[in-house]
mmCIF file of C-alpha atoms (C1' of nucleotides) in Angstrom:
data_model
loop_
_atom_site.group_PDB
_atom_site.id
_atom_site.type_symbol
_atom_site.label_atom_id
_atom_site.label_comp_id
_atom_site.label_asym_id
_atom_site.label_seq_id
_atom_site.Cartn_x
_atom_site.Cartn_y
_atom_site.Cartn_z
ATOM 1 C CA MET C 192 68.969 -54.415 -55.906
ATOM 2 C CA LYS C 193 71.357 -52.329 -53.880
ATOM 3 C CA ALA C 194 74.143 -53.701 -51.710
ATOM 4 C CA ALA C 195 72.326 -53.012 -48.480
ATOM 5 C CA GLU C 196 69.167 -54.749 -49.682
ATOM 6 C CA LEU C 197 71.082 -57.811 -50.760
ATOM 7 C CA ALA C 198 72.871 -57.859 -47.448
ATOM 8 C CA LYS C 199 69.733 -57.579 -45.390
ATOM 9 C CA SER C 200 67.923 -60.241 -47.376
ATOM 10 C CA LEU C 201 70.607 -62.751 -46.411
ATOM 11 C CA GLY C 202 71.332 -61.515 -42.945
ATOM 12 C CA THR C 203 74.715 -60.007 -43.532
ATOM 13 C CA THR C 204 76.127 -56.503 -43.799
ATOM 14 C CA ALA C 205 76.525 -54.125 -46.685
ATOM 15 C CA ASP C 206 80.227 -53.971 -45.898
ATOM 16 C CA THR C 207 80.504 -57.690 -46.429
ATOM 17 C CA VAL C 208 78.708 -57.432 -49.746
ATOM 18 C CA ARG C 209 81.010 -54.645 -50.801
ATOM 19 C CA TYR C 210 84.024 -56.626 -49.660
ATOM 20 C CA TYR C 211 83.107 -59.644 -51.767
ATOM 21 C CA THR C 212 82.380 -57.324 -54.635
ATOM 22 C CA ARG C 213 85.793 -55.736 -54.311
ATOM 23 C CA LEU C 214 87.348 -59.174 -54.496
ATOM 24 C CA GLY C 215 85.369 -60.017 -57.592
ATOM 25 C CA LEU C 216 83.253 -62.751 -56.017
ATOM 26 C CA LEU C 217 80.143 -60.799 -56.815
ATOM 27 C CA LYS C 218 79.847 -59.067 -60.146
ATOM 28 C CA PRO C 219 76.996 -56.598 -60.018
ATOM 29 C CA ALA C 220 76.066 -54.459 -63.003
ATOM 30 C CA LYS C 221 76.544 -50.734 -62.760
ATOM 31 C CA SER C 222 73.178 -49.170 -62.263
ATOM 32 C CA VAL C 223 72.261 -45.857 -63.849
ATOM 33 C CA ASN C 224 73.233 -43.711 -60.888
ATOM 34 C CA GLY C 225 76.662 -45.314 -60.533
ATOM 35 C CA TYR C 226 75.553 -47.582 -57.738
ATOM 36 C CA LYS C 227 76.098 -51.295 -58.125
ATOM 37 C CA SER C 228 73.059 -53.346 -59.022
ATOM 38 C CA TYR C 229 72.764 -56.917 -57.791
ATOM 39 C CA SER C 230 70.620 -59.479 -59.580
ATOM 40 C CA ASN C 231 69.104 -62.770 -58.475
ATOM 41 C CA LYS C 232 72.239 -64.518 -59.611
ATOM 42 C CA GLU C 233 74.177 -62.528 -57.059
ATOM 43 C CA VAL C 234 71.721 -63.551 -54.387
ATOM 44 C CA SER C 235 72.426 -67.227 -54.859
ATOM 45 C CA ARG C 236 76.083 -66.553 -55.287
ATOM 46 C CA LEU C 237 76.197 -64.725 -51.980
ATOM 47 C CA LYS C 238 74.172 -67.466 -50.373
ATOM 48 C CA PHE C 239 76.806 -69.908 -51.523
ATOM 49 C CA ILE C 240 79.637 -67.773 -50.180
ATOM 50 C CA LEU C 241 77.991 -67.425 -46.790
ATOM 51 C CA SER C 242 77.396 -71.164 -46.548
ATOM 52 C CA ALA C 243 80.982 -71.877 -47.406
ATOM 53 C CA ARG C 244 82.295 -69.316 -44.909
ATOM 54 C CA ASN C 245 80.061 -70.911 -42.345
ATOM 55 C CA LEU C 246 81.706 -74.261 -43.025
ATOM 56 C CA GLY C 247 85.147 -72.861 -42.378
ATOM 57 C CA PHE C 248 86.353 -72.116 -45.880
ATOM 58 C CA SER C 249 88.431 -68.990 -46.287
ATOM 59 C CA VAL C 250 87.438 -66.352 -48.760
ATOM 60 C CA ALA C 251 90.458 -67.313 -50.834
ATOM 61 C CA ASP C 252 89.230 -70.917 -50.845
ATOM 62 C CA ILE C 253 85.869 -69.769 -52.035
ATOM 63 C CA LYS C 254 87.404 -67.769 -54.807
ATOM 64 C CA GLU C 255 89.289 -70.838 -55.930
ATOM 65 C CA ILE C 256 86.154 -72.958 -55.789
ATOM 66 C CA ILE C 257 84.172 -70.465 -57.786
ATOM 67 C CA ASN C 258 86.902 -70.184 -60.380
ATOM 68 C CA GLU C 259 86.920 -73.945 -60.796
ATOM 69 C CA SER C 260 83.204 -74.059 -61.280
ATOM 70 C CA GLU C 261 83.280 -71.175 -63.703
ATOM 71 C CA ASP C 262 85.649 -73.209 -65.826
ATOM 72 C CA GLY C 263 82.825 -75.735 -66.055
ATOM 73 C CA LYS C 264 84.647 -78.276 -63.919
ATOM 74 C CA SER C 265 83.200 -79.958 -60.880
ATOM 75 C CA ALA C 266 84.518 -78.243 -57.768
ATOM 76 C CA CYS C 267 83.745 -81.241 -55.578
ATOM 77 C CA PRO C 268 87.251 -82.755 -55.473
ATOM 78 C CA LEU C 269 88.726 -79.376 -54.646
ATOM 79 C CA VAL C 270 86.101 -78.817 -51.994
ATOM 80 C CA ARG C 271 86.879 -82.123 -50.332
ATOM 81 C CA SER C 272 90.589 -81.511 -50.304
ATOM 82 C CA LEU C 273 90.215 -77.966 -49.006
ATOM 83 C CA ILE C 274 87.980 -78.935 -46.142
ATOM 84 C CA LYS C 275 90.430 -81.609 -45.143
ATOM 85 C CA GLU C 276 93.117 -78.956 -44.845
ATOM 86 C CA ARG C 277 90.895 -76.540 -42.998
ATOM 87 C CA LEU C 278 89.739 -79.204 -40.622
ATOM 88 C CA GLU C 279 93.312 -80.065 -39.741
ATOM 89 C CA GLU C 280 94.066 -76.422 -39.074
ATOM 90 C CA THR C 281 90.943 -76.101 -37.006
ATOM 91 C CA GLU C 282 91.908 -79.120 -35.001
ATOM 92 C CA LYS C 283 95.306 -77.629 -34.254
ATOM 93 C CA GLN C 284 93.829 -74.313 -33.230
ATOM 94 C CA PHE C 285 91.262 -76.095 -31.178
ATOM 95 C CA GLN C 286 93.903 -77.965 -29.218
ATOM 96 C CA ALA C 287 95.841 -74.763 -28.754
ATOM 97 C CA MET C 288 92.767 -73.016 -27.409
ATOM 98 C CA LEU C 289 91.997 -75.891 -25.144
ATOM 99 C CA ALA C 290 95.438 -75.663 -23.606
ATOM 100 C CA LEU C 291 95.288 -71.898 -23.390
ATOM 101 C CA ARG C 292 91.902 -71.979 -21.750
ATOM 102 C CA GLY C 293 93.206 -74.349 -19.114
ATOM 103 C CA LYS C 294 96.242 -72.225 -18.452
ATOM 104 C CA MET C 295 94.199 -69.040 -18.191
ATOM 105 C CA SER C 296 91.638 -70.550 -15.950
ATOM 106 C CA SER C 297 94.231 -71.992 -13.627
ATOM 107 C CA ALA C 298 96.028 -68.643 -13.546
ATOM 108 C CA LEU C 299 92.812 -66.840 -12.729
ATOM 109 C CA SER C 300 91.900 -69.068 -9.816
ATOM 110 C CA ARG C 301 95.398 -69.015 -8.416
ATOM 111 C CA TRP C 302 95.682 -65.251 -8.729
ATOM 112 C CA GLU C 303 92.494 -64.669 -6.843
ATOM 113 C CA GLU C 304 94.141 -65.952 -3.715
ATOM 114 C CA MET C 305 97.352 -64.033 -4.175
ATOM 115 C CA GLU C 306 98.104 -60.620 -2.823
ATOM 116 C CA ASP C 307 98.897 -57.504 -4.796
ATOM 117 C CA LYS C 308 102.484 -56.472 -5.001
ATOM 118 C CA ALA C 309 104.040 -53.233 -6.072
ATOM 119 C CA PRO C 310 106.341 -53.405 -9.081
ATOM 120 C CA THR C 311 110.082 -53.471 -8.577
ATOM 121 C CA ALA C 312 112.965 -52.692 -10.875
ATOM 122 C CA ASN C 313 113.012 -56.168 -12.339
ATOM 123 C CA MET C 314 109.422 -57.236 -11.786
ATOM 124 C CA VAL C 315 106.381 -55.838 -13.548
ATOM 125 C CA CYS C 316 103.804 -58.159 -12.032
ATOM 126 C CA HIS C 317 104.614 -61.085 -9.799
ATOM 127 C CA LEU C 318 101.400 -62.870 -10.727
ATOM 128 C CA ILE C 319 102.525 -63.242 -14.306
ATOM 129 C CA GLU C 320 106.226 -63.477 -13.694
ATOM 130 C CA ASN C 321 105.930 -66.292 -11.175
ATOM 131 C CA PHE C 322 103.199 -68.254 -12.848
ATOM 132 C CA GLU C 323 105.226 -70.818 -14.764
ATOM 133 C CA GLN C 324 107.683 -71.310 -11.928
ATOM 134 C CA ILE C 325 105.003 -71.843 -9.314
ATOM 135 C CA LYS C 326 103.366 -74.343 -11.573
ATOM 136 C CA LYS C 327 106.492 -76.462 -11.639
ATOM 137 C CA ALA C 328 106.972 -76.278 -7.876
ATOM 138 C CA MET Q 159 123.242 -56.642 -27.126
ATOM 139 C CA LYS Q 160 121.711 -56.566 -30.569
ATOM 140 C CA ALA Q 161 118.104 -57.398 -31.356
ATOM 141 C CA ALA Q 162 118.922 -60.788 -32.818
ATOM 142 C CA GLU Q 163 120.990 -61.786 -29.793
ATOM 143 C CA LEU Q 164 118.251 -60.787 -27.395
ATOM 144 C CA ALA Q 165 115.745 -62.685 -29.475
ATOM 145 C CA LYS Q 166 117.765 -65.843 -29.635
ATOM 146 C CA SER Q 167 118.536 -65.801 -25.934
ATOM 147 C CA LEU Q 168 114.818 -65.970 -25.185
ATOM 148 C CA GLY Q 169 113.754 -68.168 -28.042
ATOM 149 C CA THR Q 170 111.954 -65.632 -30.140
ATOM 150 C CA THR Q 171 112.656 -63.777 -33.360
ATOM 151 C CA ALA Q 172 114.414 -60.533 -34.102
ATOM 152 C CA ASP Q 173 111.249 -59.349 -35.807
ATOM 153 C CA THR Q 174 109.346 -59.788 -32.596
ATOM 154 C CA VAL Q 175 111.947 -57.823 -30.690
ATOM 155 C CA ARG Q 176 111.803 -55.072 -33.250
ATOM 156 C CA TYR Q 177 108.025 -55.103 -33.134
ATOM 157 C CA TYR Q 178 107.910 -54.615 -29.381
ATOM 158 C CA THR Q 179 110.543 -51.957 -29.723
ATOM 159 C CA ARG Q 180 108.475 -50.143 -32.297
ATOM 160 C CA LEU Q 181 105.554 -50.154 -29.911
ATOM 161 C CA GLY Q 182 107.702 -48.774 -27.133
ATOM 162 C CA LEU Q 183 107.546 -51.859 -24.922
ATOM 163 C CA LEU Q 184 111.295 -52.177 -25.144
ATOM 164 C CA LYS Q 185 113.440 -49.084 -24.926
ATOM 165 C CA PRO Q 186 116.942 -49.920 -26.078
ATOM 166 C CA ALA Q 187 119.682 -47.308 -26.145
ATOM 167 C CA LYS Q 188 121.087 -46.256 -29.484
ATOM 168 C CA SER Q 189 124.426 -47.872 -29.888
ATOM 169 C CA VAL Q 190 127.302 -46.109 -31.589
ATOM 170 C CA ASN Q 191 126.689 -47.510 -35.025
ATOM 171 C CA GLY Q 192 122.994 -46.566 -35.011
ATOM 172 C CA TYR Q 193 121.886 -50.039 -34.074
ATOM 173 C CA LYS Q 194 119.725 -50.466 -30.999
ATOM 174 C CA SER Q 195 121.436 -51.755 -27.918
ATOM 175 C CA TYR Q 196 119.496 -53.895 -25.444
ATOM 176 C CA SER Q 197 120.526 -54.146 -21.808
ATOM 177 C CA ASN Q 198 119.752 -56.683 -19.118
ATOM 178 C CA LYS Q 199 116.694 -54.695 -18.157
ATOM 179 C CA GLU Q 200 115.328 -55.331 -21.638
ATOM 180 C CA VAL Q 201 115.980 -59.025 -21.215
ATOM 181 C CA SER Q 202 113.739 -59.299 -18.188
ATOM 182 C CA ARG Q 203 111.236 -56.968 -19.764
ATOM 183 C CA LEU Q 204 111.025 -59.165 -22.828
ATOM 184 C CA LYS Q 205 110.800 -62.233 -20.650
ATOM 185 C CA PHE Q 206 107.797 -60.667 -18.987
ATOM 186 C CA ILE Q 207 106.171 -59.830 -22.288
ATOM 187 C CA LEU Q 208 106.619 -63.342 -23.609
ATOM 188 C CA SER Q 209 105.151 -64.855 -20.451
ATOM 189 C CA ALA Q 210 102.159 -62.586 -20.647
ATOM 190 C CA ARG Q 211 101.607 -63.341 -24.329
ATOM 191 C CA ASN Q 212 101.803 -66.978 -23.469
ATOM 192 C CA LEU Q 213 99.021 -66.516 -20.937
ATOM 193 C CA GLY Q 214 96.719 -65.005 -23.518
ATOM 194 C CA PHE Q 215 97.204 -61.309 -22.927
ATOM 195 C CA SER Q 216 97.221 -59.116 -25.983
ATOM 196 C CA VAL Q 217 100.106 -56.828 -26.692
ATOM 197 C CA ALA Q 218 97.826 -53.894 -25.923
ATOM 198 C CA ASP Q 219 97.025 -55.456 -22.552
ATOM 199 C CA ILE Q 220 100.704 -55.795 -21.838
ATOM 200 C CA LYS Q 221 101.310 -52.210 -22.725
ATOM 201 C CA GLU Q 222 98.611 -51.188 -20.297
ATOM 202 C CA ILE Q 223 100.054 -53.395 -17.575
ATOM 203 C CA ILE Q 224 103.525 -52.020 -18.050
ATOM 204 C CA ASN Q 225 102.254 -48.460 -17.988
ATOM 205 C CA GLU Q 226 100.497 -49.117 -14.710
ATOM 206 C CA SER Q 227 103.611 -50.558 -13.167
ATOM 207 C CA GLU Q 228 105.740 -47.716 -14.463
ATOM 208 C CA ASP Q 229 103.459 -45.360 -12.586
ATOM 209 C CA GLY Q 230 104.580 -47.232 -9.496
ATOM 210 C CA LYS Q 231 101.163 -48.814 -8.972
ATOM 211 C CA SER Q 232 100.561 -52.495 -8.508
ATOM 212 C CA ALA Q 233 99.374 -53.968 -11.772
ATOM 213 C CA CYS Q 234 97.821 -56.991 -10.078
ATOM 214 C CA PRO Q 235 94.194 -55.787 -10.012
ATOM 215 C CA LEU Q 236 94.429 -54.838 -13.673
ATOM 216 C CA VAL Q 237 96.004 -58.161 -14.505
ATOM 217 C CA ARG Q 238 93.216 -60.063 -12.795
ATOM 218 C CA SER Q 239 90.503 -58.108 -14.517
ATOM 219 C CA LEU Q 240 92.160 -58.397 -17.906
ATOM 220 C CA ILE Q 241 92.590 -62.124 -17.703
ATOM 221 C CA LYS Q 242 88.968 -62.497 -16.747
ATOM 222 C CA GLU Q 243 87.999 -60.706 -19.955
ATOM 223 C CA ARG Q 244 90.440 -62.654 -22.078
ATOM 224 C CA LEU Q 245 89.301 -65.923 -20.581
ATOM 225 C CA GLU Q 246 85.696 -65.153 -21.440
ATOM 226 C CA GLU Q 247 86.672 -64.358 -24.994
ATOM 227 C CA THR Q 248 88.706 -67.497 -25.197
ATOM 228 C CA GLU Q 249 85.803 -69.511 -23.909
ATOM 229 C CA LYS Q 250 83.543 -68.071 -26.589
ATOM 230 C CA GLN Q 251 86.037 -68.748 -29.315
ATOM 231 C CA PHE Q 252 86.592 -72.187 -27.952
ATOM 232 C CA GLN Q 253 82.913 -73.035 -28.124
ATOM 233 C CA ALA Q 254 82.748 -71.613 -31.634
ATOM 234 C CA MET Q 255 85.673 -73.744 -32.715
ATOM 235 C CA LEU Q 256 84.161 -76.785 -31.114
ATOM 236 C CA ALA Q 257 80.993 -76.308 -33.101
ATOM 237 C CA LEU Q 258 82.883 -75.545 -36.273
ATOM 238 C CA ARG Q 259 85.051 -78.595 -35.891
ATOM 239 C CA GLY Q 260 81.989 -80.762 -35.542
ATOM 240 C CA LYS Q 261 80.355 -79.245 -38.573
ATOM 241 C CA MET Q 262 83.466 -79.608 -40.683
ATOM 242 C CA SER Q 263 84.086 -83.133 -39.664
ATOM 243 C CA SER Q 264 80.524 -84.174 -40.356
ATOM 244 C CA ALA Q 265 80.673 -82.430 -43.720
ATOM 245 C CA LEU Q 266 83.878 -84.200 -44.599
ATOM 246 C CA SER Q 267 82.601 -87.655 -43.800
ATOM 247 C CA ARG Q 268 79.337 -87.104 -45.599
ATOM 248 C CA TRP Q 269 81.039 -85.663 -48.660
ATOM 249 C CA GLU Q 270 83.295 -88.641 -49.012
ATOM 250 C CA GLU Q 271 80.309 -90.772 -49.917
ATOM 251 C CA MET Q 272 78.792 -88.272 -52.296
ATOM 252 C CA GLU Q 273 79.379 -88.082 -55.992
ATOM 253 C CA ASP Q 274 80.910 -85.202 -57.910
ATOM 254 C CA LYS Q 275 78.562 -82.993 -59.808
ATOM 255 C CA ALA Q 276 79.225 -80.449 -62.478
ATOM 256 C CA PRO Q 277 78.259 -76.886 -61.665
ATOM 257 C CA THR Q 278 75.027 -75.441 -63.004
ATOM 258 C CA ALA Q 279 73.809 -71.899 -63.488
ATOM 259 C CA ASN Q 280 72.574 -71.624 -59.929
ATOM 260 C CA MET Q 281 74.783 -74.154 -58.192
ATOM 261 C CA VAL Q 282 78.513 -73.828 -57.603
ATOM 262 C CA CYS Q 283 78.978 -76.975 -55.567
ATOM 263 C CA HIS Q 284 76.159 -79.200 -54.414
ATOM 264 C CA LEU Q 285 78.211 -80.511 -51.507
ATOM 265 C CA ILE Q 286 78.280 -77.110 -49.899
ATOM 266 C CA GLU Q 287 74.973 -75.852 -51.125
ATOM 267 C CA ASN Q 288 73.019 -78.842 -49.870
ATOM 268 C CA PHE Q 289 74.824 -79.341 -46.618
ATOM 269 C CA GLU Q 290 72.571 -77.464 -44.250
ATOM 270 C CA GLN Q 291 69.395 -78.717 -45.898
ATOM 271 C CA ILE Q 292 70.424 -82.339 -45.870
ATOM 272 C CA LYS Q 293 71.321 -81.995 -42.246
ATOM 273 C CA LYS Q 294 67.779 -80.985 -41.429
ATOM 274 C CA ALA Q 295 66.243 -83.830 -43.449
ATOM 275 C "C1'" DC X 193 144.684 -52.886 -46.466
ATOM 276 C "C1'" DT X 194 141.131 -55.008 -49.008
ATOM 277 C "C1'" DT X 195 137.647 -57.813 -50.111
ATOM 278 C "C1'" DA X 196 134.295 -61.427 -49.728
ATOM 279 C "C1'" DG X 197 130.631 -63.306 -47.412
ATOM 280 C "C1'" DA X 198 127.798 -63.974 -43.461
ATOM 281 C "C1'" DC X 199 124.989 -61.715 -40.633
ATOM 282 C "C1'" DC X 200 122.774 -57.874 -39.086
ATOM 283 C "C1'" DT X 201 120.039 -53.326 -39.326
ATOM 284 C "C1'" DG X 202 115.737 -50.194 -39.583
ATOM 285 C "C1'" DT X 203 111.909 -49.257 -42.314
ATOM 286 C "C1'" DG X 204 108.082 -50.210 -45.080
ATOM 287 C "C1'" DT X 205 104.737 -53.278 -46.650
ATOM 288 C "C1'" DC X 206 101.733 -57.472 -46.211
ATOM 289 C "C1'" DT X 207 98.526 -60.689 -44.146
ATOM 290 C "C1'" DA X 208 92.220 -61.954 -43.136
ATOM 291 C "C1'" DA X 209 87.927 -60.531 -43.206
ATOM 292 C "C1'" DG X 210 85.632 -57.394 -42.895
ATOM 293 C "C1'" DA X 211 84.417 -52.744 -39.704
ATOM 294 C "C1'" DC X 212 84.441 -48.031 -39.685
ATOM 295 C "C1'" DA X 213 84.957 -43.236 -41.316
ATOM 296 C "C1'" DC X 214 83.710 -39.983 -44.483
ATOM 297 C "C1'" DA X 215 82.420 -36.883 -48.185
ATOM 298 C "C1'" DG X 216 79.012 -36.952 -51.047
ATOM 299 C "C1'" DG X 217 74.785 -38.966 -53.811
ATOM 300 C "C1'" DT X 218 69.623 -40.454 -53.864
ATOM 301 C "C1'" DC X 219 65.002 -40.181 -52.867
ATOM 302 C "C1'" DA X 220 60.512 -39.782 -50.639
ATOM 303 C "C1'" DA X 221 57.745 -36.577 -47.864
ATOM 304 C "C1'" DG X 222 56.455 -32.121 -47.142
ATOM 305 C "C1'" DC O 62 62.834 -26.941 -53.192
ATOM 306 C "C1'" DT O 63 64.438 -28.579 -49.065
ATOM 307 C "C1'" DT O 64 64.987 -31.519 -45.285
ATOM 308 C "C1'" DG O 65 66.415 -35.789 -43.478
ATOM 309 C "C1'" DA O 66 67.031 -40.648 -43.730
ATOM 310 C "C1'" DC O 67 69.485 -43.748 -46.008
ATOM 311 C "C1'" DC O 68 72.677 -45.139 -49.222
ATOM 312 C "C1'" DT O 69 77.174 -45.058 -52.009
ATOM 313 C "C1'" DG O 70 82.276 -46.153 -53.149
ATOM 314 C "C1'" DT O 71 86.721 -45.603 -51.473
ATOM 315 C "C1'" DG O 72 90.259 -45.448 -48.165
ATOM 316 C "C1'" DT O 73 92.005 -46.590 -43.826
ATOM 317 C "C1'" DC O 74 92.200 -49.526 -39.564
ATOM 318 C "C1'" DT O 75 92.499 -53.722 -36.931
ATOM 319 C "C1'" DT O 76 96.540 -58.198 -34.738
ATOM 320 C "C1'" DA O 77 100.962 -59.711 -34.109
ATOM 321 C "C1'" DG O 78 104.291 -60.174 -36.198
ATOM 322 C "C1'" DA O 79 106.546 -62.082 -41.067
ATOM 323 C "C1'" DC O 80 108.855 -60.800 -44.987
ATOM 324 C "C1'" DA O 81 111.315 -57.909 -48.331
ATOM 325 C "C1'" DC O 82 114.973 -55.028 -49.132
ATOM 326 C "C1'" DA O 83 118.719 -51.750 -49.563
ATOM 327 C "C1'" DG O 84 122.328 -51.092 -47.102
ATOM 328 C "C1'" DG O 85 125.600 -51.351 -42.769
ATOM 329 C "C1'" DT O 86 128.963 -54.320 -39.790
ATOM 330 C "C1'" DC O 87 132.246 -57.555 -38.889
ATOM 331 C "C1'" DT O 88 135.343 -61.372 -39.201
ATOM 332 C "C1'" DA O 89 138.601 -64.101 -41.857
ATOM 333 C "C1'" DA O 90 141.341 -64.736 -45.873
ATOM 334 C "C1'" DG O 91 144.352 -62.828 -49.158
#
DNA sequence: CTTAGACCTGTGTCTAAGACACAGGTCAAG
DNA sequence: CTTGACCTGTGTCTTAGACACAGGTCTAAG
């Protein structure tokens, strides 16, 4: 099985397959022609990686998880602790995006009623430069 | 004014100042000793950049905006159209994060009641591997 | 004047997770 | 045997700075 076939069978790209292979998450055999040859084991391995990515784990997390399981240990405790961390990060980013979205949207609606101004020596764009101040007023 | 002074006066880092300088957004004079020397014009320029970053513009956007204004044109139309784009992107990312947060949080709570399992030949971690399926059941 | 130490410099490299470019290899149809 | 479609591995690029590092500057003490 070639990289592109594996990729297509799981709905991802050959570049992604090659990336995981470069990192050592997939370990294909070298086929005769020098191409990498992926077996059924790689299919389920990739399926696992994609599921984990989908749940918010980083590739580094996944590497750690796989290493643990390859040592014969249960990865479950690690998995639980990692997702706790990732969820906290996600929550922070989520709040940040929420705030940003509000700011952007309020800027957009305010700016639609404001006139254009030419730049001056100390002003690039009055829309941006006055935004925070106006807000306070 | 040295990079670190400029940075501190606006609550950012010297690395950030140097980064913007590298990109040509700040154009300090060369001081005698070879260090870069920032004037008051750079202070207001940096203030502008930080405000724009804060509103969700990318550094590339800001470069574009500054170029427009340095051509003597009003950057306002560009600014409005850029923020519209950025807001749409932010909205998409926001929805994605919302969904991800929900998925992660539901995974976490479910996994806390599930037992550890040792890995098998075709299973790295049953928590992850069974998550989507269980959800459907 | 000298020296120590604190602080600063510019430059180069690193990050995540692939996407993209590219020179070249493979392979089926003709 | 050749054309063309598709594939390969490798190297570089992306964001917005952070960090490392060898060395320069500057102030205070001796």
